[in-house]
Amino acid sequence: IIKAIDLAVQKVQNKTIWLQNAQKALENTMSKLKLDEISGWVEKQRTLYKDYFEELQKVKNIIAYYQRIKDLTQKNILLVDAYKKAFALFKQDQHFTASEIAYMEKVYSGILEQSAKNIDQIFIVINSFSTQMSDAKRLEIIDGAAEQVDKNYADLVQFNTQNKLLSLHRAKDQQDIDVVRALYGIK
């Protein structure tokens, strides 16, 4: 009887081990199915939102371009304003001859023509959104225009400073110097 009981216990233990193994296999299969289901859902979400995020990236780039273009436009406005103010003052200054004023006008015309070319470059970038152009090409054009705007503005400031100093140098007495300083806002 004991042998029969031991044999029955052994069979129950074997069946229990088999059932435990079957349960683990079933749990593993269910876990794999759940993981496959989750990864499938994640892939569907990635596919669904991929185009959305690509469009957001394009919009972000366009906003960045327009901010940079806005900054370039503002710098061009500063350039034109500085030109108008300085040239109006130089025309009032008694220390410059008519031929020197004409020369200044030619220099300013050259700087303003270059400024107009910079604006044309910016229009190329703006129009490129309706035509085909790579982001690298857009950035190259914007960077080139930005460098040129900075150079034009620096040239204008330097030219204006040289003319102010020349006027100061030509002043004959302290009263004349005070008039020139007041005219140009020099302290």
PDB file of C-alpha atoms in Angstrom:
ATOM      1  CA  ILE A   1       0.000   0.000   0.000  1.00  0.00           C
ATOM      2  CA  ILE A   2       2.829   2.403   0.841  1.00  0.00           C
ATOM      3  CA  LYS A   3       4.405   1.752  -2.520  1.00  0.00           C
ATOM      4  CA  ALA A   4       1.082   2.416  -4.193  1.00  0.00           C
ATOM      5  CA  ILE A   5       0.690   5.639  -2.208  1.00  0.00           C
ATOM      6  CA  ASP A   6       4.285   6.674  -3.028  1.00  0.00           C
ATOM      7  CA  LEU A   7       3.630   5.894  -6.685  1.00  0.00           C
ATOM      8  CA  ALA A   8       0.377   7.919  -6.591  1.00  0.00           C
ATOM      9  CA  VAL A   9       2.183  10.818  -4.844  1.00  0.00           C
ATOM     10  CA  GLN A  10       4.925  10.601  -7.472  1.00  0.00           C
ATOM     11  CA  LYS A  11       2.288  10.737 -10.250  1.00  0.00           C
ATOM     12  CA  VAL A  12       0.564  13.720  -8.585  1.00  0.00           C
ATOM     13  CA  GLN A  13       3.922  15.478  -8.222  1.00  0.00           C
ATOM     14  CA  ASN A  14       4.736  14.782 -11.876  1.00  0.00           C
ATOM     15  CA  LYS A  15       1.335  16.034 -12.954  1.00  0.00           C
ATOM     16  CA  THR A  16       1.766  19.093 -10.689  1.00  0.00           C
ATOM     17  CA  ILE A  17       5.154  19.796 -12.265  1.00  0.00           C
ATOM     18  CA  TRP A  18       3.628  19.300 -15.688  1.00  0.00           C
ATOM     19  CA  LEU A  19       0.758  21.618 -14.792  1.00  0.00           C
ATOM     20  CA  GLN A  20       3.207  24.190 -13.407  1.00  0.00           C
ATOM     21  CA  ASN A  21       5.248  23.989 -16.635  1.00  0.00           C
ATOM     22  CA  ALA A  22       2.055  24.267 -18.679  1.00  0.00           C
ATOM     23  CA  GLN A  23       1.003  27.265 -16.582  1.00  0.00           C
ATOM     24  CA  LYS A  24       4.425  28.947 -17.134  1.00  0.00           C
ATOM     25  CA  ALA A  25       4.262  28.211 -20.869  1.00  0.00           C
ATOM     26  CA  LEU A  26       0.758  29.666 -20.968  1.00  0.00           C
ATOM     27  CA  GLU A  27       1.862  32.747 -18.971  1.00  0.00           C
ATOM     28  CA  ASN A  28       4.862  33.218 -21.289  1.00  0.00           C
ATOM     29  CA  THR A  29       2.646  32.926 -24.350  1.00  0.00           C
ATOM     30  CA  MET A  30       0.164  35.406 -22.891  1.00  0.00           C
ATOM     31  CA  SER A  31       2.986  37.812 -21.956  1.00  0.00           C
ATOM     32  CA  LYS A  32       4.391  37.559 -25.473  1.00  0.00           C
ATOM     33  CA  LEU A  33       0.939  38.225 -26.920  1.00  0.00           C
ATOM     34  CA  LYS A  34       0.549  41.253 -24.620  1.00  0.00           C
ATOM     35  CA  LEU A  35       4.032  42.534 -25.589  1.00  0.00           C
ATOM     36  CA  ASP A  36       3.256  42.020 -29.282  1.00  0.00           C
ATOM     37  CA  GLU A  37      -0.035  43.829 -28.787  1.00  0.00           C
ATOM     38  CA  ILE A  38       1.707  46.724 -26.989  1.00  0.00           C
ATOM     39  CA  SER A  39       4.482  46.982 -29.574  1.00  0.00           C
ATOM     40  CA  GLY A  40       1.874  46.891 -32.334  1.00  0.00           C
ATOM     41  CA  TRP A  41      -0.025  49.706 -30.667  1.00  0.00           C
ATOM     42  CA  VAL A  42       3.207  51.699 -30.195  1.00  0.00           C
ATOM     43  CA  GLU A  43       4.081  51.220 -33.873  1.00  0.00           C
ATOM     44  CA  LYS A  44       0.604  52.374 -34.898  1.00  0.00           C
ATOM     45  CA  GLN A  45       0.999  55.484 -32.709  1.00  0.00           C
ATOM     46  CA  ARG A  46       4.462  56.187 -34.110  1.00  0.00           C
ATOM     47  CA  THR A  47       3.161  55.892 -37.657  1.00  0.00           C
ATOM     48  CA  LEU A  48       0.105  57.979 -36.847  1.00  0.00           C
ATOM     49  CA  TYR A  49       2.105  60.839 -35.302  1.00  0.00           C
ATOM     50  CA  LYS A  50       5.180  60.653 -37.536  1.00  0.00           C
ATOM     51  CA  ASP A  51       3.665  62.938 -40.184  1.00  0.00           C
ATOM     52  CA  TYR A  52       2.334  65.239 -37.481  1.00  0.00           C
ATOM     53  CA  PHE A  53       5.775  65.665 -35.898  1.00  0.00           C
ATOM     54  CA  GLU A  54       7.401  66.144 -39.308  1.00  0.00           C
ATOM     55  CA  GLU A  55       4.960  68.956 -40.038  1.00  0.00           C
ATOM     56  CA  LEU A  56       5.647  70.494 -36.628  1.00  0.00           C
ATOM     57  CA  GLN A  57       9.380  70.413 -37.396  1.00  0.00           C
ATOM     58  CA  LYS A  58       8.758  72.172 -40.708  1.00  0.00           C
ATOM     59  CA  VAL A  59       6.676  74.829 -38.968  1.00  0.00           C
ATOM     60  CA  LYS A  60       9.394  75.274 -36.334  1.00  0.00           C
ATOM     61  CA  ASN A  61      12.005  75.754 -39.069  1.00  0.00           C
ATOM     62  CA  ILE A  62       9.814  78.252 -40.911  1.00  0.00           C
ATOM     63  CA  ILE A  63       9.264  80.228 -37.702  1.00  0.00           C
ATOM     64  CA  ALA A  64      13.023  80.240 -37.071  1.00  0.00           C
ATOM     65  CA  TYR A  65      13.668  81.440 -40.641  1.00  0.00           C
ATOM     66  CA  TYR A  66      11.108  84.198 -40.313  1.00  0.00           C
ATOM     67  CA  GLN A  67      12.546  85.309 -36.960  1.00  0.00           C
ATOM     68  CA  ARG A  68      15.987  85.502 -38.534  1.00  0.00           C
ATOM     69  CA  ILE A  69      14.539  87.339 -41.529  1.00  0.00           C
ATOM     70  CA  LYS A  70      12.716  89.711 -39.176  1.00  0.00           C
ATOM     71  CA  ASP A  71      16.024  90.433 -37.407  1.00  0.00           C
ATOM     72  CA  LEU A  72      17.722  91.125 -40.760  1.00  0.00           C
ATOM     73  CA  THR A  73      14.892  93.423 -41.777  1.00  0.00           C
ATOM     74  CA  GLN A  74      15.157  95.327 -38.488  1.00  0.00           C
ATOM     75  CA  LYS A  75      18.907  95.763 -39.034  1.00  0.00           C
ATOM     76  CA  ASN A  76      18.235  97.116 -42.544  1.00  0.00           C
ATOM     77  CA  ILE A  77      15.726  99.563 -41.056  1.00  0.00           C
ATOM     78  CA  LEU A  78      18.358 100.714 -38.545  1.00  0.00           C
ATOM     79  CA  LEU A  79      20.794 101.158 -41.413  1.00  0.00           C
ATOM     80  CA  VAL A  80      18.387 103.314 -43.414  1.00  0.00           C
ATOM     81  CA  ASP A  81      17.455 105.366 -40.347  1.00  0.00           C
ATOM     82  CA  ALA A  82      21.128 105.938 -39.479  1.00  0.00           C
ATOM     83  CA  TYR A  83      21.783 107.001 -43.079  1.00  0.00           C
ATOM     84  CA  LYS A  84      18.877 109.468 -43.137  1.00  0.00           C
ATOM     85  CA  LYS A  85      19.825 111.034 -39.825  1.00  0.00           C
ATOM     86  CA  ALA A  86      23.553 111.313 -40.567  1.00  0.00           C
ATOM     87  CA  PHE A  87      23.158 112.570 -44.118  1.00  0.00           C
ATOM     88  CA  ALA A  88      20.662 115.229 -43.038  1.00  0.00           C
ATOM     89  CA  LEU A  89      23.153 116.412 -40.411  1.00  0.00           C
ATOM     90  CA  PHE A  90      26.105 116.383 -42.821  1.00  0.00           C
ATOM     91  CA  LYS A  91      24.141 118.525 -45.278  1.00  0.00           C
ATOM     92  CA  GLN A  92      23.635 121.098 -42.492  1.00  0.00           C
ATOM     93  CA  ASP A  93      27.294 121.055 -41.478  1.00  0.00           C
ATOM     94  CA  GLN A  94      29.192 124.135 -42.694  1.00  0.00           C
ATOM     95  CA  HIS A  95      32.491 122.199 -42.660  1.00  0.00           C
ATOM     96  CA  PHE A  96      31.645 120.149 -45.762  1.00  0.00           C
ATOM     97  CA  THR A  97      31.744 121.379 -49.353  1.00  0.00           C
ATOM     98  CA  ALA A  98      29.126 120.587 -51.948  1.00  0.00           C
ATOM     99  CA  SER A  99      31.493 118.128 -53.635  1.00  0.00           C
ATOM    100  CA  GLU A 100      32.111 116.360 -50.305  1.00  0.00           C
ATOM    101  CA  ILE A 101      28.366 116.101 -49.746  1.00  0.00           C
ATOM    102  CA  ALA A 102      28.028 114.658 -53.285  1.00  0.00           C
ATOM    103  CA  TYR A 103      30.764 112.114 -52.463  1.00  0.00           C
ATOM    104  CA  MET A 104      28.935 111.164 -49.246  1.00  0.00           C
ATOM    105  CA  GLU A 105      25.776 110.705 -51.275  1.00  0.00           C
ATOM    106  CA  LYS A 106      27.599 108.283 -53.603  1.00  0.00           C
ATOM    107  CA  VAL A 107      28.942 106.277 -50.658  1.00  0.00           C
ATOM    108  CA  TYR A 108      25.499 106.136 -49.078  1.00  0.00           C
ATOM    109  CA  SER A 109      23.980 105.112 -52.417  1.00  0.00           C
ATOM    110  CA  GLY A 110      26.434 102.224 -52.636  1.00  0.00           C
ATOM    111  CA  ILE A 111      25.611 101.058 -49.120  1.00  0.00           C
ATOM    112  CA  LEU A 112      21.870 101.374 -49.766  1.00  0.00           C
ATOM    113  CA  GLU A 113      22.150  99.477 -53.072  1.00  0.00           C
ATOM    114  CA  GLN A 114      23.887  96.654 -51.251  1.00  0.00           C
ATOM    115  CA  SER A 115      21.134  96.788 -48.635  1.00  0.00           C
ATOM    116  CA  ALA A 116      18.552  96.381 -51.419  1.00  0.00           C
ATOM    117  CA  LYS A 117      20.462  93.323 -52.690  1.00  0.00           C
ATOM    118  CA  ASN A 118      20.304  91.842 -49.181  1.00  0.00           C
ATOM    119  CA  ILE A 119      16.548  92.311 -49.193  1.00  0.00           C
ATOM    120  CA  ASP A 120      16.417  90.573 -52.600  1.00  0.00           C
ATOM    121  CA  GLN A 121      18.292  87.621 -51.064  1.00  0.00           C
ATOM    122  CA  ILE A 122      15.746  87.492 -48.264  1.00  0.00           C
ATOM    123  CA  PHE A 123      12.928  87.452 -50.837  1.00  0.00           C
ATOM    124  CA  ILE A 124      14.574  84.427 -52.460  1.00  0.00           C
ATOM    125  CA  VAL A 125      14.309  82.587 -49.144  1.00  0.00           C
ATOM    126  CA  ILE A 126      10.716  83.695 -48.602  1.00  0.00           C
ATOM    127  CA  ASN A 127       9.723  82.630 -52.113  1.00  0.00           C
ATOM    128  CA  SER A 128      11.574  79.328 -51.698  1.00  0.00           C
ATOM    129  CA  PHE A 129       8.794  78.107 -49.406  1.00  0.00           C
ATOM    130  CA  SER A 130       6.543  77.958 -52.441  1.00  0.00           C
ATOM    131  CA  THR A 131       9.299  76.399 -54.573  1.00  0.00           C
ATOM    132  CA  GLN A 132      11.839  73.693 -53.804  1.00  0.00           C
ATOM    133  CA  MET A 133      14.914  74.605 -51.755  1.00  0.00           C
ATOM    134  CA  SER A 134      16.745  72.661 -49.101  1.00  0.00           C
ATOM    135  CA  ASP A 135      16.986  73.929 -45.535  1.00  0.00           C
ATOM    136  CA  ALA A 136      20.759  74.070 -45.922  1.00  0.00           C
ATOM    137  CA  LYS A 137      20.420  76.360 -48.946  1.00  0.00           C
ATOM    138  CA  ARG A 138      17.945  78.599 -47.100  1.00  0.00           C
ATOM    139  CA  LEU A 139      20.316  78.891 -44.156  1.00  0.00           C
ATOM    140  CA  GLU A 140      23.222  79.604 -46.489  1.00  0.00           C
ATOM    141  CA  ILE A 141      21.317  82.468 -48.125  1.00  0.00           C
ATOM    142  CA  ILE A 142      20.113  83.854 -44.782  1.00  0.00           C
ATOM    143  CA  ASP A 143      23.612  83.658 -43.283  1.00  0.00           C
ATOM    144  CA  GLY A 144      25.115  85.361 -46.324  1.00  0.00           C
ATOM    145  CA  ALA A 145      22.543  88.154 -46.151  1.00  0.00           C
ATOM    146  CA  ALA A 146      23.111  88.513 -42.390  1.00  0.00           C
ATOM    147  CA  GLU A 147      26.866  88.847 -42.859  1.00  0.00           C
ATOM    148  CA  GLN A 148      26.382  91.446 -45.563  1.00  0.00           C
ATOM    149  CA  VAL A 149      23.851  93.414 -43.494  1.00  0.00           C
ATOM    150  CA  ASP A 150      26.266  93.479 -40.561  1.00  0.00           C
ATOM    151  CA  LYS A 151      29.087  94.596 -42.854  1.00  0.00           C
ATOM    152  CA  ASN A 152      26.953  97.314 -44.452  1.00  0.00           C
ATOM    153  CA  TYR A 153      25.858  98.608 -41.074  1.00  0.00           C
ATOM    154  CA  ALA A 154      29.438  98.610 -39.756  1.00  0.00           C
ATOM    155  CA  ASP A 155      30.599 100.433 -42.912  1.00  0.00           C
ATOM    156  CA  LEU A 156      27.873 103.039 -42.497  1.00  0.00           C
ATOM    157  CA  VAL A 157      28.706 103.612 -38.822  1.00  0.00           C
ATOM    158  CA  GLN A 158      32.410 103.886 -39.631  1.00  0.00           C
ATOM    159  CA  PHE A 159      31.777 106.307 -42.510  1.00  0.00           C
ATOM    160  CA  ASN A 160      29.538 108.459 -40.305  1.00  0.00           C
ATOM    161  CA  THR A 161      32.131 108.482 -37.513  1.00  0.00           C
ATOM    162  CA  GLN A 162      34.890 109.495 -39.909  1.00  0.00           C
ATOM    163  CA  ASN A 163      32.799 112.369 -41.236  1.00  0.00           C
ATOM    164  CA  LYS A 164      31.921 113.569 -37.729  1.00  0.00           C
ATOM    165  CA  LEU A 165      35.588 113.499 -36.726  1.00  0.00           C
ATOM    166  CA  LEU A 166      36.531 115.343 -39.915  1.00  0.00           C
ATOM    167  CA  SER A 167      34.003 118.049 -39.110  1.00  0.00           C
ATOM    168  CA  LEU A 168      35.363 118.304 -35.561  1.00  0.00           C
ATOM    169  CA  HIS A 169      38.903 118.526 -36.923  1.00  0.00           C
ATOM    170  CA  ARG A 170      37.900 121.361 -39.244  1.00  0.00           C
ATOM    171  CA  ALA A 171      36.305 123.354 -36.433  1.00  0.00           C
ATOM    172  CA  LYS A 172      38.337 126.521 -35.874  1.00  0.00           C
ATOM    173  CA  ASP A 173      37.615 127.519 -32.281  1.00  0.00           C
ATOM    174  CA  GLN A 174      35.929 126.211 -29.124  1.00  0.00           C
ATOM    175  CA  GLN A 175      32.577 127.725 -30.044  1.00  0.00           C
ATOM    176  CA  ASP A 176      32.739 126.014 -33.448  1.00  0.00           C
ATOM    177  CA  ILE A 177      33.685 122.721 -31.746  1.00  0.00           C
ATOM    178  CA  ASP A 178      30.727 123.079 -29.378  1.00  0.00           C
ATOM    179  CA  VAL A 179      28.381 123.651 -32.342  1.00  0.00           C
ATOM    180  CA  VAL A 180      29.685 120.517 -34.127  1.00  0.00           C
ATOM    181  CA  ARG A 181      29.383 118.438 -30.940  1.00  0.00           C
ATOM    182  CA  ALA A 182      25.838 119.649 -30.409  1.00  0.00           C
ATOM    183  CA  LEU A 183      24.954 118.940 -34.055  1.00  0.00           C
ATOM    184  CA  TYR A 184      26.124 115.303 -33.825  1.00  0.00           C
ATOM    185  CA  GLY A 185      25.323 114.670 -30.178  1.00  0.00           C
ATOM    186  CA  ILE A 186      28.989 114.181 -29.283  1.00  0.00           C
ATOM    187  CA  LYS A 187      29.902 114.652 -25.610  1.00  0.00           C
TER     188      LYS A 187
END
